[in-house]
PDB file of C-alpha atoms in Angstrom:
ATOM      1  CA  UNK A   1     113.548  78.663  92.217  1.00  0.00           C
ATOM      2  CA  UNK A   2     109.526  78.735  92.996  1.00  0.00           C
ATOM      3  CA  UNK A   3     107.822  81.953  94.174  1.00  0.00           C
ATOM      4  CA  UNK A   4     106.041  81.741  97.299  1.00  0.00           C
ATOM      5  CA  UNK A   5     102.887  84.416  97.066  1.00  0.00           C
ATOM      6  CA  UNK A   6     100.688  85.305 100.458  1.00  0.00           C
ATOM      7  CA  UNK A   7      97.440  87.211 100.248  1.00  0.00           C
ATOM      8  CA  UNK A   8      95.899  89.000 102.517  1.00  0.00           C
ATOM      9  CA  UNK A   9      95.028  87.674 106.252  1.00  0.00           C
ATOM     10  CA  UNK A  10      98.408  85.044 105.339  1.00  0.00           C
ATOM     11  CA  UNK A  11     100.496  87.988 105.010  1.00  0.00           C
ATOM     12  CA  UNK A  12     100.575  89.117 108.319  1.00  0.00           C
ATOM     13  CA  UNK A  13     100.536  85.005 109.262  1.00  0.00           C
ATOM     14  CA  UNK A  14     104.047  84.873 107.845  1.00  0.00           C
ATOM     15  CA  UNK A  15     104.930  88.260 107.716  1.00  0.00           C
ATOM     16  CA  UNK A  16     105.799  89.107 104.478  1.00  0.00           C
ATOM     17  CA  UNK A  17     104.022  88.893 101.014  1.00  0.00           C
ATOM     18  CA  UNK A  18     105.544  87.140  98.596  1.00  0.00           C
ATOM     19  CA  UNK A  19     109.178  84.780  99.431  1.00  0.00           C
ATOM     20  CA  UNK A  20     111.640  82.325  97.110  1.00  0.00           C
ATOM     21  CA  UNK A  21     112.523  78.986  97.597  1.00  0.00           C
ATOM     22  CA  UNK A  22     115.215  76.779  95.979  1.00  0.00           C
ATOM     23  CA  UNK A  23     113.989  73.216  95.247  1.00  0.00           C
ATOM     24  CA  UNK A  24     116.120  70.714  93.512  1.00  0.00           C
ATOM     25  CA  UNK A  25     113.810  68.112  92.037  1.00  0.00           C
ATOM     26  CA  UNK A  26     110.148  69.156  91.451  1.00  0.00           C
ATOM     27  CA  UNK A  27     108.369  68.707  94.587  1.00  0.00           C
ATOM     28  CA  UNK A  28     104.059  67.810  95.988  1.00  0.00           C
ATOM     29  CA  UNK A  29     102.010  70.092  97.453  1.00  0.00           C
ATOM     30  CA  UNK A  30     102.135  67.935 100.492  1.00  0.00           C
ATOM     31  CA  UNK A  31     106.131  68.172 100.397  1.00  0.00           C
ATOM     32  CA  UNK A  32     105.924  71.963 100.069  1.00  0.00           C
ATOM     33  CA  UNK A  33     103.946  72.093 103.108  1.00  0.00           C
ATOM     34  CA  UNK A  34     106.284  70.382 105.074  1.00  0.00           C
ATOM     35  CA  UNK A  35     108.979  72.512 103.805  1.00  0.00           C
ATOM     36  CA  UNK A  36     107.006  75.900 104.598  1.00  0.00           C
ATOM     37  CA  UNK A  37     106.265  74.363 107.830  1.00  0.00           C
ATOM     38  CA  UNK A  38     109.812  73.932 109.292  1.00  0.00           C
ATOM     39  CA  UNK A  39     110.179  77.922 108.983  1.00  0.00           C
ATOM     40  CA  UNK A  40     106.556  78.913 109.234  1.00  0.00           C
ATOM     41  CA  UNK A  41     105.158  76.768 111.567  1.00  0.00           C
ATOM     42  CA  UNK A  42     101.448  78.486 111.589  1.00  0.00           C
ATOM     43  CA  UNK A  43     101.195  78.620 108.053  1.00  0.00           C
ATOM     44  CA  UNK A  44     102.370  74.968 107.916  1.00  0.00           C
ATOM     45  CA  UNK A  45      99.362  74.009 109.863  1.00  0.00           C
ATOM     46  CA  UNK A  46      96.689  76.052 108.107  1.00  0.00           C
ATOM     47  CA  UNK A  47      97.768  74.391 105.099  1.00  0.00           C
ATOM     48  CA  UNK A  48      97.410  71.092 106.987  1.00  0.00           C
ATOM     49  CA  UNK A  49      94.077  71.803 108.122  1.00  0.00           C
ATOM     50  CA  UNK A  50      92.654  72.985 104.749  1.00  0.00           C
ATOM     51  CA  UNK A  51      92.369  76.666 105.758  1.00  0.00           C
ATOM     52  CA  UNK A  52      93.356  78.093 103.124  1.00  0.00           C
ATOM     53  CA  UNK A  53      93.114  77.077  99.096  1.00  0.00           C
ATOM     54  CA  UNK A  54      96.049  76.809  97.341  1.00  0.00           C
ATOM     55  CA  UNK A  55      97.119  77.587  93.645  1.00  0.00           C
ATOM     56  CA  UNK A  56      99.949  76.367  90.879  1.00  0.00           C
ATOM     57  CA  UNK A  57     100.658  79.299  88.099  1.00  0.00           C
ATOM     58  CA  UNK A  58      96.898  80.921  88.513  1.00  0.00           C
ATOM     59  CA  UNK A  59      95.793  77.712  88.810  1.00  0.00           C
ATOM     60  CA  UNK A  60      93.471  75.641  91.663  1.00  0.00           C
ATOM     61  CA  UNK A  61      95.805  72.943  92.979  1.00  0.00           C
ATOM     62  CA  UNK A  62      95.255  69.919  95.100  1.00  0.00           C
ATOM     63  CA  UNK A  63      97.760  67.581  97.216  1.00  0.00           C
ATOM     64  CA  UNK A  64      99.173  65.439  94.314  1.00  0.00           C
ATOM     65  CA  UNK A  65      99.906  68.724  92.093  1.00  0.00           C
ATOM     66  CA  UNK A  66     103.913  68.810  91.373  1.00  0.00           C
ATOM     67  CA  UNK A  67     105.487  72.049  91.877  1.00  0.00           C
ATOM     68  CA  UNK A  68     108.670  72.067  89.436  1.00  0.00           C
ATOM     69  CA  UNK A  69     111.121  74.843  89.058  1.00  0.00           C
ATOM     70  CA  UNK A  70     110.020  78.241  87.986  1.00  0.00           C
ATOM     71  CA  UNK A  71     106.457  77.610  89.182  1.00  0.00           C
ATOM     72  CA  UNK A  72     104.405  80.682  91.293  1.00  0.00           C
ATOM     73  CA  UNK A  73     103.020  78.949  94.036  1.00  0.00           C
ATOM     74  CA  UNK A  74      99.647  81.078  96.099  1.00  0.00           C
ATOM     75  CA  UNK A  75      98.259  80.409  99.181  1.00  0.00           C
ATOM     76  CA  UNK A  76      94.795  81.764  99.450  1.00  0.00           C
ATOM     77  CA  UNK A  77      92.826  82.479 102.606  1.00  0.00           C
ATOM     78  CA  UNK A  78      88.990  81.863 101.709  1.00  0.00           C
ATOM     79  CA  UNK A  79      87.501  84.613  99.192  1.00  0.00           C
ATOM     80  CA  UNK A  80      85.359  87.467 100.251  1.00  0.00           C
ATOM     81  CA  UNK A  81      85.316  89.799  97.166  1.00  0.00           C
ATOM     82  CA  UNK A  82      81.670  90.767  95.538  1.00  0.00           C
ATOM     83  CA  UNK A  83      78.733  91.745  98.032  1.00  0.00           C
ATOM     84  CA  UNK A  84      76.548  89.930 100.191  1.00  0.00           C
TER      85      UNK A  84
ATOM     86  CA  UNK B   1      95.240  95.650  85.589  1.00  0.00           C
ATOM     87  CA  UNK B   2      93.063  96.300  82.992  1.00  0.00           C
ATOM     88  CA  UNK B   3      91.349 100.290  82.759  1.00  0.00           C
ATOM     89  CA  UNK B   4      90.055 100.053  79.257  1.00  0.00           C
ATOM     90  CA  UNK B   5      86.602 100.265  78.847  1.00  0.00           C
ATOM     91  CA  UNK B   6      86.080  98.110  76.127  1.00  0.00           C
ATOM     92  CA  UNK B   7      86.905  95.196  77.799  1.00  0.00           C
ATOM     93  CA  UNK B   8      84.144  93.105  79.395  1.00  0.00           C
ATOM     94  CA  UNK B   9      86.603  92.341  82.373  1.00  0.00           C
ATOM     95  CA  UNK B  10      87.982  94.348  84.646  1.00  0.00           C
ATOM     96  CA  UNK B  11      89.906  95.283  88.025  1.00  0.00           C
ATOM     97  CA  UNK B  12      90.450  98.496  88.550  1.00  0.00           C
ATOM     98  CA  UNK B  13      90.807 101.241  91.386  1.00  0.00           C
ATOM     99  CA  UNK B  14      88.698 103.945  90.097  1.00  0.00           C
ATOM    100  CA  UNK B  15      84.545 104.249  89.752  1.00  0.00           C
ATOM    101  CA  UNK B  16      82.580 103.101  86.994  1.00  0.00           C
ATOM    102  CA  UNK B  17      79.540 104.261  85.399  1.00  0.00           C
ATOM    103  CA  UNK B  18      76.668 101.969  85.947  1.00  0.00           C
ATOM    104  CA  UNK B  19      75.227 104.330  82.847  1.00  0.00           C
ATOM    105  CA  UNK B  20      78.244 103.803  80.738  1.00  0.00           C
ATOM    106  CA  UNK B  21      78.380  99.996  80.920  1.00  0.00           C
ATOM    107  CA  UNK B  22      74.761  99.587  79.842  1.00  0.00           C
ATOM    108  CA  UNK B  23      74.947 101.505  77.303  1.00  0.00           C
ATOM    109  CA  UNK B  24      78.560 100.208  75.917  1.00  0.00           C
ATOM    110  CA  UNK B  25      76.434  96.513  76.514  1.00  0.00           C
ATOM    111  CA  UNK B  26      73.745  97.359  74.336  1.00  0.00           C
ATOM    112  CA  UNK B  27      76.258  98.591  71.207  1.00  0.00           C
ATOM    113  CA  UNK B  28      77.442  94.714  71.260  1.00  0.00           C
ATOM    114  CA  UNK B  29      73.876  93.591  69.197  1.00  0.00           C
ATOM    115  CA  UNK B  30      71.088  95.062  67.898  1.00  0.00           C
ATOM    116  CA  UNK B  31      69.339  91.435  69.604  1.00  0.00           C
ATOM    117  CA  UNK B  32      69.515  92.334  72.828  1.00  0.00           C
ATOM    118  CA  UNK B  33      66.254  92.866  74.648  1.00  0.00           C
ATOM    119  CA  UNK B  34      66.620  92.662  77.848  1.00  0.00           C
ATOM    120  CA  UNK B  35      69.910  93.596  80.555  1.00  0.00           C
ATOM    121  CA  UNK B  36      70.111  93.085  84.102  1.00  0.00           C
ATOM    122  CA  UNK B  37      72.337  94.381  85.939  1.00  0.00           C
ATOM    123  CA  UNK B  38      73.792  93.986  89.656  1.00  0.00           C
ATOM    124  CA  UNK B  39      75.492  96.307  91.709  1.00  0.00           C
ATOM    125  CA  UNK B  40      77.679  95.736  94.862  1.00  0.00           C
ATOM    126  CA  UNK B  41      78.151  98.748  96.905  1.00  0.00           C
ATOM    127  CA  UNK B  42      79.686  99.448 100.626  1.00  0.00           C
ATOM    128  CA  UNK B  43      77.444  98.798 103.191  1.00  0.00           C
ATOM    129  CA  UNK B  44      78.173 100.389 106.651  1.00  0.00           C
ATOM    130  CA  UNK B  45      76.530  97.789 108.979  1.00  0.00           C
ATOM    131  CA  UNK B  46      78.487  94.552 109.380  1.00  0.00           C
ATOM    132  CA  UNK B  47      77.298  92.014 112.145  1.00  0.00           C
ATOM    133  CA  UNK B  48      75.915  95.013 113.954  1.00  0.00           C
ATOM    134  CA  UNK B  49      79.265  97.070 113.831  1.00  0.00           C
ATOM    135  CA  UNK B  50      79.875 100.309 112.016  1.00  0.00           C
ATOM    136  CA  UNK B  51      82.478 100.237 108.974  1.00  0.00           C
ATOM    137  CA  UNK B  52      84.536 102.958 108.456  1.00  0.00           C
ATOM    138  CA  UNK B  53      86.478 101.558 105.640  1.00  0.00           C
ATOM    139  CA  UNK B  54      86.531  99.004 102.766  1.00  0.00           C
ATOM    140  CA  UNK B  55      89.884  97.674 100.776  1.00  0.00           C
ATOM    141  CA  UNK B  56      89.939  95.283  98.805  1.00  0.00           C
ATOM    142  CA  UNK B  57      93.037  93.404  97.352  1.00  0.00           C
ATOM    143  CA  UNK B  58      93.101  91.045  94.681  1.00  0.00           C
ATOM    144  CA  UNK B  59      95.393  88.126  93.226  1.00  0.00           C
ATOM    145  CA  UNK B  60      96.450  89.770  89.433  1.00  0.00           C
ATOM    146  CA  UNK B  61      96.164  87.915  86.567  1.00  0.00           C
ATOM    147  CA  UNK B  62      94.327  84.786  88.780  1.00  0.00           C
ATOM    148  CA  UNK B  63      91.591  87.034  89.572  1.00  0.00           C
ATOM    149  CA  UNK B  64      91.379  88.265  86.068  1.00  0.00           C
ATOM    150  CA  UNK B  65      91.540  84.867  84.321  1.00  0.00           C
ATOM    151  CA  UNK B  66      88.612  83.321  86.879  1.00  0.00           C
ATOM    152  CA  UNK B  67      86.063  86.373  85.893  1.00  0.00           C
ATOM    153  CA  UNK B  68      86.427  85.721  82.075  1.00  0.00           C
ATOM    154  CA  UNK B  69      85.482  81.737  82.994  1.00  0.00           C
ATOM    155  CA  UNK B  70      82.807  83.272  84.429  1.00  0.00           C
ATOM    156  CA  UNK B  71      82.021  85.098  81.838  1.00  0.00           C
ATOM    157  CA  UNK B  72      82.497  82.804  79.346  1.00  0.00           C
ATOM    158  CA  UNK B  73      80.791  80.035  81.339  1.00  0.00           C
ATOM    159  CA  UNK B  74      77.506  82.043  81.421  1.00  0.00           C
ATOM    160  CA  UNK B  75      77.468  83.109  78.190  1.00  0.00           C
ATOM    161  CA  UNK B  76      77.134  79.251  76.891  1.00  0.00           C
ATOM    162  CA  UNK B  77      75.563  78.023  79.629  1.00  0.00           C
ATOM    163  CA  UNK B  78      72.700  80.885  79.916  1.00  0.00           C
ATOM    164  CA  UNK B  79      72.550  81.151  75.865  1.00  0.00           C
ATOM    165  CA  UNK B  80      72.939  85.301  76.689  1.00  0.00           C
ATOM    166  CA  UNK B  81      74.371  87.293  74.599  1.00  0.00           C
ATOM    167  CA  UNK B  82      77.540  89.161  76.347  1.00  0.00           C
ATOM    168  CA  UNK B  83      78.295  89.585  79.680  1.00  0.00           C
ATOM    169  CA  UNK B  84      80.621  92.433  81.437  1.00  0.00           C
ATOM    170  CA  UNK B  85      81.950  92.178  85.353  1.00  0.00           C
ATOM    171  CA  UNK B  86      83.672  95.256  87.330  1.00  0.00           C
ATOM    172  CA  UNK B  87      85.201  94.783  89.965  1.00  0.00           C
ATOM    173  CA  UNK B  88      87.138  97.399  92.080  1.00  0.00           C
ATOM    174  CA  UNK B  89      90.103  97.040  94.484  1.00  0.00           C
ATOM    175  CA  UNK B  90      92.226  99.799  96.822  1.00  0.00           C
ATOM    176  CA  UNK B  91      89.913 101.470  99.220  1.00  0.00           C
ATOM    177  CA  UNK B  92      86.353 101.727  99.116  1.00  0.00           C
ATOM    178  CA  UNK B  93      84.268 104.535 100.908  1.00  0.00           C
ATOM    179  CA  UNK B  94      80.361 103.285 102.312  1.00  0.00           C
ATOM    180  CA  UNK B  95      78.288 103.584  99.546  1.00  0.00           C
ATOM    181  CA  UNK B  96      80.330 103.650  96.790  1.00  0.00           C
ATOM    182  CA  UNK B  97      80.506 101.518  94.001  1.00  0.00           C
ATOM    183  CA  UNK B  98      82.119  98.144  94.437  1.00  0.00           C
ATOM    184  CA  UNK B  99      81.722  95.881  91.680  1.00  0.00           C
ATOM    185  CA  UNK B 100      79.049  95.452  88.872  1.00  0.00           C
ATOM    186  CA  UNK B 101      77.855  92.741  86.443  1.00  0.00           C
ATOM    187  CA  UNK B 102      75.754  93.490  83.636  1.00  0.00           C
ATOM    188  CA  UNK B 103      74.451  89.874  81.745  1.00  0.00           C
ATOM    189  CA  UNK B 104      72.485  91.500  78.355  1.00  0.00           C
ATOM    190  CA  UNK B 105      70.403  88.648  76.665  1.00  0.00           C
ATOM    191  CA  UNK B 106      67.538  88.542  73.560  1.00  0.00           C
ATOM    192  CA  UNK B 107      64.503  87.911  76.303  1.00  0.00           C
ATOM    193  CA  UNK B 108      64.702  88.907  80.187  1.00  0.00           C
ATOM    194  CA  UNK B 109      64.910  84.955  82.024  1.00  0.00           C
ATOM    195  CA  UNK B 110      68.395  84.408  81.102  1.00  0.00           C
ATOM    196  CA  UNK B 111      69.952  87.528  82.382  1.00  0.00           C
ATOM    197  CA  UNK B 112      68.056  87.153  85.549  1.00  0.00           C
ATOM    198  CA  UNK B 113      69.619  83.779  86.387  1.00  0.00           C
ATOM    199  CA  UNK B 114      72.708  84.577  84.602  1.00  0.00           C
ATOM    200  CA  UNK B 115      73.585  87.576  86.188  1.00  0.00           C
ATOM    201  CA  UNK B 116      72.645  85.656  89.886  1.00  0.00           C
ATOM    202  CA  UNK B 117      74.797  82.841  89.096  1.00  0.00           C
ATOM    203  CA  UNK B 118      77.736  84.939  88.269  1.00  0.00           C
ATOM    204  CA  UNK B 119      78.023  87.026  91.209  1.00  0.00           C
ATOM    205  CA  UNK B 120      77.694  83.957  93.638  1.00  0.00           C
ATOM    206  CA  UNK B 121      80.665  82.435  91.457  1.00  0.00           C
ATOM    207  CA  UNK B 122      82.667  85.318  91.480  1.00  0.00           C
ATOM    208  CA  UNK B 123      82.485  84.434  95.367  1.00  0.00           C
ATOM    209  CA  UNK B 124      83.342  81.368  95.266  1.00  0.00           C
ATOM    210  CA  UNK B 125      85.724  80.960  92.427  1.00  0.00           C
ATOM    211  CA  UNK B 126      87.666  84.630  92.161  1.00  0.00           C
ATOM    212  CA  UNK B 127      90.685  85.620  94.653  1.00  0.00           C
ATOM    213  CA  UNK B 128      89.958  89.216  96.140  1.00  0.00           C
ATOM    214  CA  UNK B 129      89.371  89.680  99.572  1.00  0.00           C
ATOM    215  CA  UNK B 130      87.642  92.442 101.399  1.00  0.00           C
ATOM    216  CA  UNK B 131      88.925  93.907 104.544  1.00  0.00           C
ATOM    217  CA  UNK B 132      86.674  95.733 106.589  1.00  0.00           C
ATOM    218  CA  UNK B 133      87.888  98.461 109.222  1.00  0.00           C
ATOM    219  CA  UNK B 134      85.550  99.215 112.184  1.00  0.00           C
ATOM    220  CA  UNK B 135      85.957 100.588 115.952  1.00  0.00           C
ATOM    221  CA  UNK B 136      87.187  97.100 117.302  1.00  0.00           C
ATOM    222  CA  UNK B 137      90.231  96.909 114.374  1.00  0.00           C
ATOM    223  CA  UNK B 138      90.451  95.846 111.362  1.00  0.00           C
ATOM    224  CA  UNK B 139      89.328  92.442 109.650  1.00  0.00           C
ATOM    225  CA  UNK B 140      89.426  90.259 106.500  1.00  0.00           C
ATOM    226  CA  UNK B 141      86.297  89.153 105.541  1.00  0.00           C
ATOM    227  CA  UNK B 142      86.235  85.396 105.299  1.00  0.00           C
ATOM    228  CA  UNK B 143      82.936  84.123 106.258  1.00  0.00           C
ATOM    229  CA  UNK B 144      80.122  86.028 103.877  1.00  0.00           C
ATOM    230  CA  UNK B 145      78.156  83.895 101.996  1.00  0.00           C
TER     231      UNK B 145
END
């Protein structure tokens, strides 16, 4: 099982915060999406179009990372914390 | 989330003492000569609308882990001595604190352009968001530079 984690303007995209999914063999980022995207359409296609960054155990992942059983998978809308 | 005070990282809800970090800075060498500090606080004008209301939310342990690379990053890259970054979460009232770094160094240059690069990384790199609440709604921030 992975752990799906959304943070903040993605929460209300899929409406909920954090979800589970059951993968058999490990999986790419680019096979997640298209998993995601059969039940979350509009999240499926912000991940398409880059719009928002997306991380593998607290780490910055790209489209070839492998997400394997157990992992904590975050999508991330683009950062705003400090102060202008 | 981290509350202890002697740690040079930290997330936390509640205030901090701009007075208190300096001072806990300057007990980590008798070599440092000069600190600079920056302060983020709540500002009440945002593309010409009135806040009412900061919150910020943050991605635990991921958040965490990118401010000590920060940290850590301008320590050797800077050649400063220590470095400490604050940042809060949970709502924010105008004016209040929102998230300090303090870069303490032997001469004054380094912490200048340490403490500037940090802040813009902590930007870039770290996952907390800010959502601002004004008369038209609220909004995440996603566009500040």
């Amino acid at each position: 099982m992975i752990t799906l984690k959304y943070f903040a303007s993605l929460k209300s995209v899929v409406e909920k915060e954090e979800d589970h999914l059951d993968i058999k063999n490990p999986v790419t980022l680019d096979q997640l999406s298209d998993i995601i995207a059969a039940t979350a359409p509009k999240m499926g296609e912000m991940i398409r179009a880059k719009k928002v960054l997306i991380s593998v155990n607290q780490e910055m992942a790209d489209d070839d990372t492998i997400i394997r059983d157990g992992d904590e998978v975050a999508f991330l809308p683009p950062f705003s914390g400090g102060t202008k | 989330m981290s509350t202890s005070t002697d740690s040079k990282i930290r997330i936390q809800s509640e205030d901090f003492s701009v007075t208190e970090e300096i001072e806990t800075m300057k007990k980590v060498s008798r070599n440092i000569g000069g600190i600079t500090t920056f302060l983020g606080t709540g500002r009440e004008l945002s593309k010409g609308e009135n806040i009412t209301k900061l919150d910020f939310e943050h991605y635990p342990k991921m958040a965490e882990k990118k401010m000590e690379e920060i940290r850590e990053k301008a320590v050797k890259d800077f050649g400063i001595i220590d470095m400490s970054i604050i940042h809060r979460i949970g709502p924010i009232d105008i004016g209040e604190n929102i998230v300090l770094i303090v870069a303490a160094g032997e001469h004054r240059q380094e912490t200048f352009k340490a403490c500037e690069w940090a802040i813009a990384e902590l930007k870039r790199t770290t996952p907390i968001w800010k959502r601002e609440t004004t008369s038209n709604g609220e909004v995440w921030v996603q566009d500040t530079p």
